[in-house]
Tab-separated table of C-alpha atoms in Angstrom:
chain	number	residue	atom	x	y	z
T	1	MET	CA	141.373	90.568	107.277
T	2	ARG	CA	142.008	86.869	107.629
T	3	PRO	CA	138.446	85.736	108.241
T	4	LYS	CA	137.344	87.835	105.277
T	5	LEU	CA	139.892	86.157	103.021
T	6	GLY	CA	138.797	82.792	104.350
T	7	LEU	CA	135.207	83.569	103.501
T	8	ILE	CA	136.082	84.710	100.011
T	9	ALA	CA	138.117	81.563	99.528
T	10	LEU	CA	135.222	79.453	100.743
T	11	LEU	CA	132.826	81.211	98.397
T	12	ALA	CA	135.265	80.725	95.555
T	13	VAL	CA	135.618	77.032	96.314
T	14	CYS	CA	131.858	76.600	96.413
T	15	PHE	CA	131.579	78.447	93.133
T	16	LEU	CA	134.311	76.437	91.470
T	17	ALA	CA	132.934	73.161	92.764
T	18	GLY	CA	129.991	74.155	90.661
T	19	SER	CA	127.796	71.119	91.093
T	20	HIS	CA	125.161	72.977	93.076
T	21	THR	CA	124.484	76.518	94.050
T	22	LEU	CA	124.724	76.282	97.777
T	23	PHE	CA	123.411	79.714	98.622
T	24	ALA	CA	119.846	80.476	97.968
T	25	HIS	CA	116.555	81.221	99.472
T	26	HIS	CA	113.280	79.698	98.652
T	27	GLY	CA	110.231	80.394	96.638
T	28	ASN	CA	107.533	77.793	96.500
T	29	ALA	CA	109.532	75.111	94.752
T	30	SER	CA	110.606	73.448	98.005
T	31	TYR	CA	107.249	73.633	99.808
T	32	ASP	CA	103.987	71.798	99.484
T	33	THR	CA	101.676	74.809	99.439
T	34	SER	CA	98.576	72.591	99.436
T	35	LYS	CA	99.288	71.417	103.001
T	36	THR	CA	99.196	73.033	106.428
T	37	VAL	CA	100.873	71.501	109.482
T	38	THR	CA	100.591	72.820	113.029
T	39	VAL	CA	103.846	72.726	114.993
T	40	THR	CA	103.549	72.852	118.779
T	41	GLY	CA	106.593	73.040	121.017
T	42	THR	CA	109.361	75.080	122.575
T	43	VAL	CA	111.495	77.668	120.802
T	44	THR	CA	115.190	76.777	120.905
T	45	GLU	CA	116.653	79.421	118.547
T	46	TYR	CA	115.515	82.590	116.797
T	47	HIS	CA	117.613	83.844	113.879
T	48	TRP	CA	116.825	87.490	113.186
T	49	ALA	CA	118.910	87.750	110.028
T	50	ASN	CA	118.793	87.917	106.255
T	51	PRO	CA	118.148	86.419	103.805
T	52	HIS	CA	115.287	84.890	105.792
T	53	VAL	CA	114.366	85.076	109.452
T	54	PHE	CA	113.867	81.613	110.962
T	55	VAL	CA	112.952	80.026	114.251
T	56	LYS	CA	113.745	76.552	115.597
T	57	VAL	CA	111.145	74.686	117.605
T	58	ASP	CA	111.394	71.382	119.465
T	59	GLY	CA	108.080	69.566	119.515
T	60	LYS	CA	106.633	66.082	119.535
T	61	ASP	CA	104.930	64.468	116.577
T	62	GLU	CA	101.714	62.443	116.865
T	63	ASN	CA	103.737	59.371	117.941
T	64	GLY	CA	105.493	61.249	120.713
T	65	ASN	CA	108.839	61.451	118.922
T	66	LEU	CA	110.867	64.627	119.478
T	67	MET	CA	111.104	66.675	116.272
T	68	HIS	CA	113.475	69.584	115.645
T	69	TRP	CA	111.541	71.967	113.426
T	70	THR	CA	113.003	74.857	111.455
T	71	ILE	CA	110.450	77.423	110.302
T	72	GLU	CA	111.340	80.306	108.023
T	73	THR	CA	109.737	83.505	106.873
T	74	GLN	CA	110.891	86.463	104.767
T	75	ASN	CA	113.743	88.944	105.210
T	76	ILE	CA	114.051	91.345	108.128
T	77	VAL	CA	112.703	94.423	106.352
T	78	THR	CA	109.554	92.606	105.247
T	79	GLU	CA	109.035	91.201	108.735
T	80	VAL	CA	109.528	94.594	110.374
T	81	ASN	CA	106.806	95.985	108.126
T	82	ALA	CA	104.634	93.093	109.316
T	83	GLY	CA	105.187	93.988	112.976
T	84	TRP	CA	107.960	91.545	113.888
T	85	THR	CA	111.008	92.550	115.921
T	86	LYS	CA	114.295	91.018	117.007
T	87	ASP	CA	112.466	90.030	120.217
T	88	THR	CA	109.326	88.403	118.776
T	89	PHE	CA	110.567	84.946	119.848
T	90	LYS	CA	112.987	83.901	122.564
T	91	PRO	CA	114.292	80.496	123.584
T	92	GLY	CA	111.867	78.792	125.946
T	93	ASP	CA	108.728	80.310	124.434
T	94	GLN	CA	105.869	77.825	124.093
T	95	VAL	CA	104.521	78.187	120.577
T	96	MET	CA	101.902	76.882	118.182
T	97	ILE	CA	102.678	77.763	114.561
T	98	ASP	CA	100.893	76.859	111.335
T	99	ILE	CA	103.353	76.055	108.571
T	100	THR	CA	103.567	75.112	104.923
T	101	PRO	CA	105.646	71.920	105.114
T	102	ALA	CA	108.676	70.972	103.022
T	103	LYS	CA	108.008	68.778	99.986
T	104	ASN	CA	110.789	66.376	100.958
T	105	GLY	CA	109.231	65.502	104.313
T	106	ALA	CA	112.064	67.007	106.369
T	107	PRO	CA	111.005	68.941	109.503
T	108	PHE	CA	111.118	72.307	107.751
T	109	GLY	CA	108.362	74.759	107.048
T	110	ARG	CA	107.370	78.273	106.243
T	111	PHE	CA	105.085	80.409	108.420
T	112	LYS	CA	101.505	80.226	107.166
T	113	GLY	CA	99.382	82.530	109.316
T	114	ARG	CA	98.577	81.374	112.826
T	115	ILE	CA	101.257	82.087	115.447
T	116	VAL	CA	100.565	81.617	119.168
T	117	ILE	CA	103.370	82.546	121.585
T	118	ASN	CA	102.950	81.611	125.266
T	119	GLY	CA	99.185	81.490	124.814
T	120	GLN	CA	98.960	84.855	123.055
T	121	THR	CA	98.019	85.034	119.407
T	122	PHE	CA	100.617	87.035	117.508
T	123	LYS	CA	99.069	88.997	114.717
T	124	SER	CA	101.367	89.524	111.793
T	125	THR	CA	100.063	92.643	110.159
T	126	ASP	CA	101.110	95.344	107.794
T	127	GLN	CA	102.325	98.024	110.187
T	128	ARG	CA	103.098	100.671	107.646
Y	1	MET	CA	104.082	152.562	138.652
Y	2	ARG	CA	103.073	149.975	141.164
Y	3	LYS	CA	99.386	150.628	140.579
Y	4	ARG	CA	99.852	150.075	136.885
Y	5	SER	CA	101.517	146.713	137.466
Y	6	ILE	CA	98.622	145.568	139.562
Y	7	TRP	CA	96.188	146.563	136.834
Y	8	THR	CA	98.255	144.692	134.273
Y	9	VAL	CA	98.277	141.572	136.381
Y	10	LEU	CA	94.550	141.844	137.020
Y	11	THR	CA	93.793	142.342	133.345
Y	12	MET	CA	95.973	139.348	132.418
Y	13	ALA	CA	94.251	137.250	135.080
Y	14	LEU	CA	90.895	138.063	133.510
Y	15	ILE	CA	91.968	137.560	129.911
Y	16	LEU	CA	94.028	134.401	130.286
Y	17	PRO	CA	91.258	131.994	131.336
Y	18	CYS	CA	89.236	133.156	128.322
Y	19	ALA	CA	92.149	132.657	125.958
Y	20	LEU	CA	93.393	129.353	127.331
Y	21	PRO	CA	90.574	126.942	126.445
Y	22	PRO	CA	90.772	127.529	122.701
Y	23	LEU	CA	94.563	127.329	122.871
Y	24	LEU	CA	94.409	124.064	124.788
Y	25	SER	CA	91.793	122.511	122.558
Y	26	ALA	CA	93.795	123.445	119.472
Y	27	GLN	CA	96.723	121.561	120.956
Y	28	THR	CA	94.842	118.473	122.059
Y	29	ALA	CA	92.494	117.959	119.088
Y	30	ALA	CA	94.040	115.701	116.442
Y	31	ALA	CA	94.388	118.192	113.633
Y	32	PRO	CA	94.829	116.435	110.284
Y	33	PRO	CA	98.450	116.580	109.144
Y	34	LYS	CA	99.059	119.102	106.415
Y	35	SER	CA	102.087	117.330	105.076
Y	36	VAL	CA	103.582	113.855	105.336
Y	37	ASP	CA	106.363	115.621	107.220
Y	38	ASP	CA	103.896	116.010	110.095
Y	39	THR	CA	103.420	112.257	110.304
Y	40	LYS	CA	105.220	110.629	113.173
Y	41	THR	CA	107.790	107.974	112.297
Y	42	ASP	CA	110.409	106.176	114.309
Y	43	LYS	CA	113.573	108.227	114.635
Y	44	TRP	CA	115.712	105.202	113.877
Y	45	ASN	CA	115.025	102.324	111.479
Y	46	SER	CA	111.950	104.149	110.247
Y	47	VAL	CA	109.120	102.103	108.775
Y	48	PRO	CA	107.710	103.523	105.522
Y	49	LEU	CA	104.327	105.232	105.749
Y	50	HIS	CA	101.198	103.347	104.889
Y	51	GLY	CA	99.024	104.716	102.079
Y	52	SER	CA	96.500	105.980	104.623
Y	53	ALA	CA	99.086	108.534	105.812
Y	54	TYR	CA	98.632	110.326	102.491
Y	55	ALA	CA	94.850	110.268	102.510
Y	56	GLY	CA	94.241	113.612	104.260
Y	57	VAL	CA	97.176	115.386	102.685
Y	58	THR	CA	96.969	117.825	99.807
Y	59	PRO	CA	100.546	117.783	98.572
Y	60	ALA	CA	102.340	120.964	97.697
Y	61	PRO	CA	103.157	121.402	94.013
Y	62	ALA	CA	106.279	119.719	92.744
Y	63	PRO	CA	109.403	121.799	93.253
Y	64	ARG	CA	111.205	122.727	90.069
Y	65	ARG	CA	114.006	120.372	88.942
Y	66	ASP	CA	114.192	118.675	92.300
Y	67	LEU	CA	113.859	114.955	93.063
Y	68	SER	CA	115.528	115.073	96.446
Y	69	GLY	CA	114.059	113.186	99.375
Y	70	VAL	CA	113.588	109.702	100.741
Y	71	TRP	CA	111.181	107.709	98.585
Y	72	ASP	CA	109.323	104.486	99.248
Y	73	ALA	CA	108.702	102.059	96.404
Y	74	THR	CA	107.140	99.251	98.418
Y	75	GLY	CA	103.620	100.613	98.152
Y	76	ASP	CA	100.918	98.816	100.103
Y	77	ALA	CA	100.897	95.082	100.637
Y	78	GLY	CA	98.196	93.536	98.500
Y	79	PRO	CA	96.000	90.697	99.743
Y	80	ASN	CA	97.816	88.123	97.596
Y	81	GLY	CA	101.435	89.003	97.767
Y	82	PRO	CA	104.322	91.124	98.821
Y	83	PRO	CA	104.323	94.873	98.264
Y	84	ALA	CA	104.707	96.139	94.732
Y	85	GLY	CA	108.343	97.276	94.503
Y	86	ILE	CA	109.763	93.988	95.751
Y	87	GLN	CA	108.771	92.312	92.469
Y	88	PRO	CA	109.544	88.723	93.543
Y	89	SER	CA	108.228	87.297	90.258
Y	90	GLY	CA	110.046	89.637	87.903
Y	91	ALA	CA	109.671	93.198	86.600
Y	92	TYR	CA	106.360	94.705	87.686
Y	93	GLU	CA	104.928	95.046	84.169
Y	94	HIS	CA	105.947	91.516	83.126
Y	95	LYS	CA	105.627	89.205	86.112
Y	96	ALA	CA	106.551	85.604	85.353
Y	97	LEU	CA	103.138	84.402	86.492
Y	98	LEU	CA	100.349	82.565	84.725
Y	99	PRO	CA	97.027	84.409	84.749
Y	100	GLY	CA	95.078	83.532	87.886
Y	101	VAL	CA	98.029	81.801	89.565
Y	102	GLY	CA	99.336	84.248	92.152
Y	103	ASN	CA	101.535	81.804	94.020
Y	104	PRO	CA	102.912	79.368	91.441
Y	105	PRO	CA	104.607	76.082	92.358
Y	106	GLY	CA	107.488	76.873	89.988
Y	107	GLY	CA	109.307	74.441	87.741
Y	108	ALA	CA	108.015	75.632	84.355
Y	109	PRO	CA	110.774	75.431	81.706
Y	110	ASN	CA	109.857	78.716	80.024
Y	111	GLU	CA	107.418	81.613	80.280
Y	112	LYS	CA	104.820	80.266	77.880
Y	113	GLY	CA	101.411	81.602	78.850
Y	114	ILE	CA	102.327	84.650	80.935
Y	115	ALA	CA	99.903	87.551	80.731
Y	116	ASN	CA	102.346	90.047	79.273
Y	117	PRO	CA	105.065	88.089	77.422
Y	118	LEU	CA	108.440	89.567	76.544
Y	119	PRO	CA	109.727	89.830	72.944
Y	120	TYR	CA	112.704	87.468	73.283
Y	121	THR	CA	115.125	86.835	70.455
Y	122	PRO	CA	116.203	83.161	70.148
Y	123	LEU	CA	119.350	84.042	72.130
Y	124	GLY	CA	117.206	85.840	74.719
Y	125	GLU	CA	114.955	82.804	75.121
Y	126	ALA	CA	117.923	80.425	75.434
Y	127	THR	CA	119.654	82.676	77.975
Y	128	LEU	CA	116.454	82.997	79.978
Y	129	GLU	CA	116.117	79.225	80.144
Y	130	ALA	CA	119.707	78.884	81.354
Y	131	HIS	CA	118.913	81.242	84.240
Y	132	LYS	CA	117.337	79.362	87.136
Y	133	PRO	CA	115.523	81.682	89.548
Y	134	THR	CA	114.549	80.634	93.065
Y	135	GLY	CA	111.985	83.324	93.881
Y	136	LEU	CA	108.220	83.211	93.447
Y	137	GLY	CA	107.791	82.922	89.680
Y	138	MET	CA	106.526	80.106	87.450
Y	139	ARG	CA	110.108	79.097	86.541
Y	140	SER	CA	111.307	78.988	90.135
Y	141	VAL	CA	113.441	75.971	91.067
Y	142	PRO	CA	114.535	74.583	94.457
Y	143	ALA	CA	117.393	76.580	95.951
Y	144	THR	CA	120.019	73.917	95.320
Y	145	GLU	CA	119.190	73.943	91.597
Y	146	GLY	CA	119.150	77.718	91.198
Y	147	ASN	CA	121.871	79.983	89.807
Y	148	ASP	CA	120.661	83.470	90.701
Y	149	PRO	CA	123.802	85.569	91.298
Y	150	VAL	CA	122.070	87.522	94.082
Y	151	ASP	CA	121.494	84.259	95.960
Y	152	ILE	CA	125.226	84.182	96.633
Y	153	CYS	CA	125.289	87.903	97.481
Y	154	ASP	CA	126.621	89.108	94.142
Y	155	PRO	CA	125.535	92.690	93.532
Y	156	PRO	CA	122.080	92.881	91.922
Y	157	GLY	CA	123.429	95.578	89.584
Y	158	PHE	CA	121.394	97.883	87.418
Y	159	PRO	CA	118.540	97.787	86.345
Y	160	ARG	CA	117.767	94.964	88.782
Y	161	MET	CA	118.166	97.539	91.543
Y	162	ASP	CA	114.895	99.079	90.261
Y	163	LEU	CA	113.254	95.753	89.488
Y	164	SER	CA	113.705	93.629	92.613
Y	165	GLU	CA	113.801	94.417	96.337
Y	166	PHE	CA	112.941	97.953	95.285
Y	167	ARG	CA	111.980	99.522	98.599
Y	168	ILE	CA	113.556	102.691	99.932
Y	169	LEU	CA	115.775	105.055	97.995
Y	170	GLU	CA	117.143	108.448	98.830
Y	171	ILE	CA	117.795	110.928	96.054
Y	172	VAL	CA	120.432	113.582	96.645
Y	173	GLN	CA	121.092	116.321	94.122
Y	174	THR	CA	124.194	118.397	93.656
Y	175	GLU	CA	125.027	120.989	91.052
Y	176	ASP	CA	126.372	118.512	88.524
Y	177	HIS	CA	125.083	115.095	89.526
Y	178	VAL	CA	122.259	113.204	91.157
Y	179	LEU	CA	122.950	110.418	93.648
Y	180	ILE	CA	120.523	107.567	94.114
Y	181	LEU	CA	121.117	105.778	97.405
Y	182	ASN	CA	119.403	102.423	97.518
Y	183	GLN	CA	118.443	100.540	100.675
Y	184	PHE	CA	119.056	97.051	99.285
Y	185	PHE	CA	122.788	96.302	99.477
Y	186	ARG	CA	123.383	99.961	100.464
Y	187	THR	CA	124.329	100.763	96.911
Y	188	TRP	CA	124.449	104.100	95.137
Y	189	ARG	CA	124.484	105.332	91.587
Y	190	THR	CA	125.881	108.569	90.234
Y	191	ILE	CA	123.872	110.193	87.476
Y	192	TRP	CA	125.869	112.937	85.831
Y	193	THR	CA	123.835	115.988	84.876
Y	194	ASP	CA	126.809	118.087	83.726
Y	195	GLY	CA	126.150	117.457	80.050
Y	196	ARG	CA	128.765	114.767	79.495
Y	197	GLU	CA	128.171	112.050	76.915
Y	198	LEU	CA	127.802	108.378	77.796
Y	199	PRO	CA	131.041	106.430	77.335
Y	200	THR	CA	131.578	104.353	74.226
Y	201	ASP	CA	132.839	100.798	74.776
Y	202	PRO	CA	133.142	101.207	78.550
Y	203	GLU	CA	134.608	98.749	81.006
Y	204	PRO	CA	131.564	96.825	82.289
Y	205	ARG	CA	130.194	97.777	85.680
Y	206	PHE	CA	127.544	96.208	87.853
Y	207	TYR	CA	125.718	99.545	87.981
Y	208	GLY	CA	126.689	100.934	84.578
Y	209	TYR	CA	127.312	104.532	83.575
Y	210	SER	CA	124.504	107.074	83.811
Y	211	VAL	CA	123.778	110.537	82.534
Y	212	GLY	CA	120.633	112.537	83.204
Y	213	LYS	CA	118.857	115.386	81.500
Y	214	TRP	CA	115.871	117.463	82.571
Y	215	VAL	CA	113.378	117.291	79.718
Y	216	ASP	CA	111.019	119.623	81.556
Y	217	ASP	CA	111.041	121.150	85.034
Y	218	TYR	CA	109.614	118.014	86.622
Y	219	THR	CA	111.060	115.162	84.569
Y	220	LEU	CA	114.610	113.832	84.670
Y	221	VAL	CA	115.456	111.297	81.972
Y	222	VAL	CA	118.390	109.037	82.832
Y	223	ASN	CA	120.217	106.902	80.295
Y	224	THR	CA	122.482	104.086	81.427
Y	225	VAL	CA	124.881	101.818	79.521
Y	226	GLY	CA	127.895	99.622	80.266
Y	227	MET	CA	126.239	97.067	82.557
Y	228	SER	CA	128.033	93.794	83.197
Y	229	ASP	CA	126.180	90.912	81.557
Y	230	ARG	CA	126.813	88.827	84.687
Y	231	THR	CA	123.744	90.420	86.219
Y	232	TRP	CA	120.108	89.552	85.674
Y	233	ILE	CA	117.465	92.137	84.864
Y	234	ASP	CA	115.041	90.902	87.498
Y	235	ASN	CA	114.115	88.090	89.880
Y	236	ALA	CA	112.653	86.022	87.036
Y	237	GLY	CA	116.096	85.731	85.412
Y	238	ARG	CA	115.429	88.004	82.445
Y	239	PRO	CA	118.745	88.260	80.592
Y	240	HIS	CA	120.680	91.124	79.103
Y	241	SER	CA	123.824	91.510	77.049
Y	242	SER	CA	126.532	94.137	77.332
Y	243	GLU	CA	124.592	96.103	74.692
Y	244	LEU	CA	121.793	96.833	77.142
Y	245	LYS	CA	120.569	100.419	77.296
Y	246	VAL	CA	118.153	101.500	79.977
Y	247	GLU	CA	116.097	104.662	80.093
Y	248	GLU	CA	114.612	105.799	83.390
Y	249	ARG	CA	112.126	108.612	83.461
Y	250	TYR	CA	111.673	110.190	86.905
Y	251	HIS	CA	108.616	112.412	86.881
Y	252	ARG	CA	107.816	114.436	89.991
Y	253	VAL	CA	104.043	114.649	90.136
Y	254	ASP	CA	103.908	116.817	93.269
Y	255	GLN	CA	105.787	117.304	96.526
Y	256	ASP	CA	105.004	113.781	97.751
Y	257	HIS	CA	104.752	111.690	94.581
Y	258	LEU	CA	107.286	110.576	92.035
Y	259	GLU	CA	106.690	108.250	89.083
Y	260	LEU	CA	109.334	106.040	87.534
Y	261	THR	CA	109.177	104.559	84.052
Y	262	VAL	CA	111.917	102.111	83.039
Y	263	THR	CA	112.484	101.009	79.450
Y	264	ILE	CA	114.753	98.076	78.576
Y	265	ASP	CA	116.432	98.094	75.175
Y	266	ASP	CA	118.748	95.204	74.287
Y	267	PRO	CA	118.519	94.106	70.654
Y	268	LYS	CA	120.595	90.998	71.308
Y	269	MET	CA	118.055	89.607	73.778
Y	270	TYR	CA	114.781	91.314	72.794
Y	271	THR	CA	113.307	92.119	69.389
Y	272	GLN	CA	111.980	95.451	70.685
Y	273	PRO	CA	112.308	97.698	73.735
Y	274	TRP	CA	109.944	96.923	76.605
Y	275	LEU	CA	108.594	98.709	79.650
Y	276	ALA	CA	109.691	97.178	82.957
Y	277	LEU	CA	108.025	99.886	85.087
Y	278	ASN	CA	105.344	102.204	83.782
Y	279	LYS	CA	104.694	105.308	85.906
Y	280	PHE	CA	105.542	103.243	88.948
Y	281	PRO	CA	104.558	105.226	92.065
Y	282	LEU	CA	107.064	106.305	94.706
Y	283	ARG	CA	105.951	108.108	97.863
Y	284	ARG	CA	108.018	110.657	99.719
Y	285	GLN	CA	108.791	109.815	103.339
Y	286	PRO	CA	108.818	112.348	106.173
Y	287	ARG	CA	111.908	114.429	106.851
Y	288	GLY	CA	114.199	112.664	109.274
Y	289	PHE	CA	113.337	109.210	107.892
Y	290	ASP	CA	116.137	106.836	108.908
Y	291	ILE	CA	116.784	104.066	106.388
Y	292	ARG	CA	117.077	100.571	107.837
Y	293	GLU	CA	119.839	98.295	106.533
Y	294	ASN	CA	118.905	95.546	104.123
Y	295	TYR	CA	122.136	93.744	103.440
Y	296	CYS	CA	123.142	90.578	101.759
Y	297	SER	CA	125.786	89.346	104.134
Y	298	PRO	CA	127.742	86.285	102.925
Y	299	SER	CA	128.126	84.964	106.460
Y	300	ASP	CA	124.364	85.229	107.066
Y	301	TYR	CA	123.817	83.354	103.825
Y	302	LEU	CA	126.240	80.626	104.850
Y	303	GLU	CA	124.386	80.250	108.132
Y	304	TYR	CA	120.993	80.223	106.470
Y	305	ASN	CA	121.998	77.711	103.850
Y	306	ASP	CA	123.632	75.445	106.357
Y	307	GLN	CA	120.605	75.460	108.635
Y	308	VAL	CA	117.698	75.885	106.223
Y	309	GLY	CA	118.606	75.959	102.537
Y	310	GLN	CA	120.377	72.674	102.070
Y	311	PRO	CA	118.393	70.434	104.434
Y	312	LEU	CA	115.161	71.817	103.013
Y	313	ASP	CA	116.161	70.824	99.500
Y	314	ALA	CA	117.920	67.583	100.357
Y	315	HIS	CA	116.392	64.568	98.704
Y	316	PRO	CA	114.104	62.640	101.022
Y	317	ALA	CA	115.500	59.551	102.700
Y	318	LYS	CA	114.192	56.464	100.958
C-alpha cells in the first residue's frame, strides 16, 4: 500500500508542479527523420516494457569516444506482432543498429530498420 | 469359434493396408482450414491472425443477435504505418495528417489542410489547440510540451477506447447486457440491453453510460452519454464536452467479420455530427485466443521518462 501511495503522491506533485508534462512518449517531434545514424556497440540493458521498448548500447563514436546510446521502438504489443520477444536482446550482445537520431543531438534514437545482433541480421516483420 | 476369429483377423489384415494409405494421406496433407477456429495460434499471449488466415475460409453466416467472440481491430500493417485500429494520428476517418505526408514532423498549430477536416465550433477549435498531442500527427509536440492525459496513464475513456490503441476486444453477451472487454488498459464497458433509458444529467464517467438495442438480427446500436470531458476523443487531441453523445453501430457481417461505425455528436464542439469510424472491419479470432496485456503502468512510465523521455527532449547543450 505504501509504495502505491508514494507513487500517487509523486504523480500528483508532478501534475501540480505543472510546468511540464513529464510523462510522455514520442512521435516524430523529437527526432530528425531526415537522418540515419548507425550505432555499433555492446548492449548494456534491454527494457521490455511499455510505453516503449528500449535498448541501451555502449559504442564508440568516430573519434573513439565512448557513447551511451538509448534506442527506442514501439510498445510491447506492436513489437510482438513484429516478431520481437523479451529475449531479442541481452546484455553483452554485439549489435549494429540503424537509428533515427534525436533532434537535440543527445545520444538517443529510434530503430529505423537494420538490426544486426551478434553478426545475425534480425528481421523485424509482421508476424501476424 | 476359433476358426471364425482367425478369418476375422485374416480379413482385417487384408483390408487394413488398403484402407490405411488414404487415411494417412488425409491426415498428412495440409487441408485448407474450414474456419478460422482451425488456425493454430499460441495458447498464451496469442498473436492476432494475419489477413491471409482468412483467405481460404468461407465464413459461416452470422449468428442471430450474437456479437460474442474475440475480435481484432488492428488489421494488417500497411507499408507506411502502424496497423489500422491503432490510429496514432487520430480517428481513422479524420487523421490529423496533411495529404501525402504520412509521417509528419509535427508542430503545426492547427489542422488546416487535412484531407477530411472536422466541423469545429469556435470553442471546439480553441479546445483542440489547447490540447497538445505527442503521437504521430501534424500537431504533435515534443513529449515535454505535451498534455495528453493518456501519456500520464489516465484512462483513455470512451470513445477514445475505439479510436486509439484499438486492437483486441472480447465481446461477451448475457441476457440483459453486453460486455466489451478491451485489451488496452484492460478496461470493460457494460452495455445494457434490458430496455432501460440513458440517464439524464449523470455523474461523469471515463467510459460513460451505454444502452444497446438490436435494430435487426445482426446490428446492435449502442448509445453512450455521460463521458467526463477530461478525456480526449482520439490521439490527435480532438475535444469533447460533457454533452457528447456517441452512437456505435456493430454490424455482424458473417461468423468472422464485424463492422463498427462510430458517430460523434457534440454540438458544443462540432457544428454537426461526424463519423469517426465507418464500417471499420473487425476480424474474429480463433477459439481459445488468449489476450495479451497492454497496460499503462505508472511505474513503467516513470522509468521510461527518466531514461528516455526527458533526456530526449532536453534542450541541447550550448
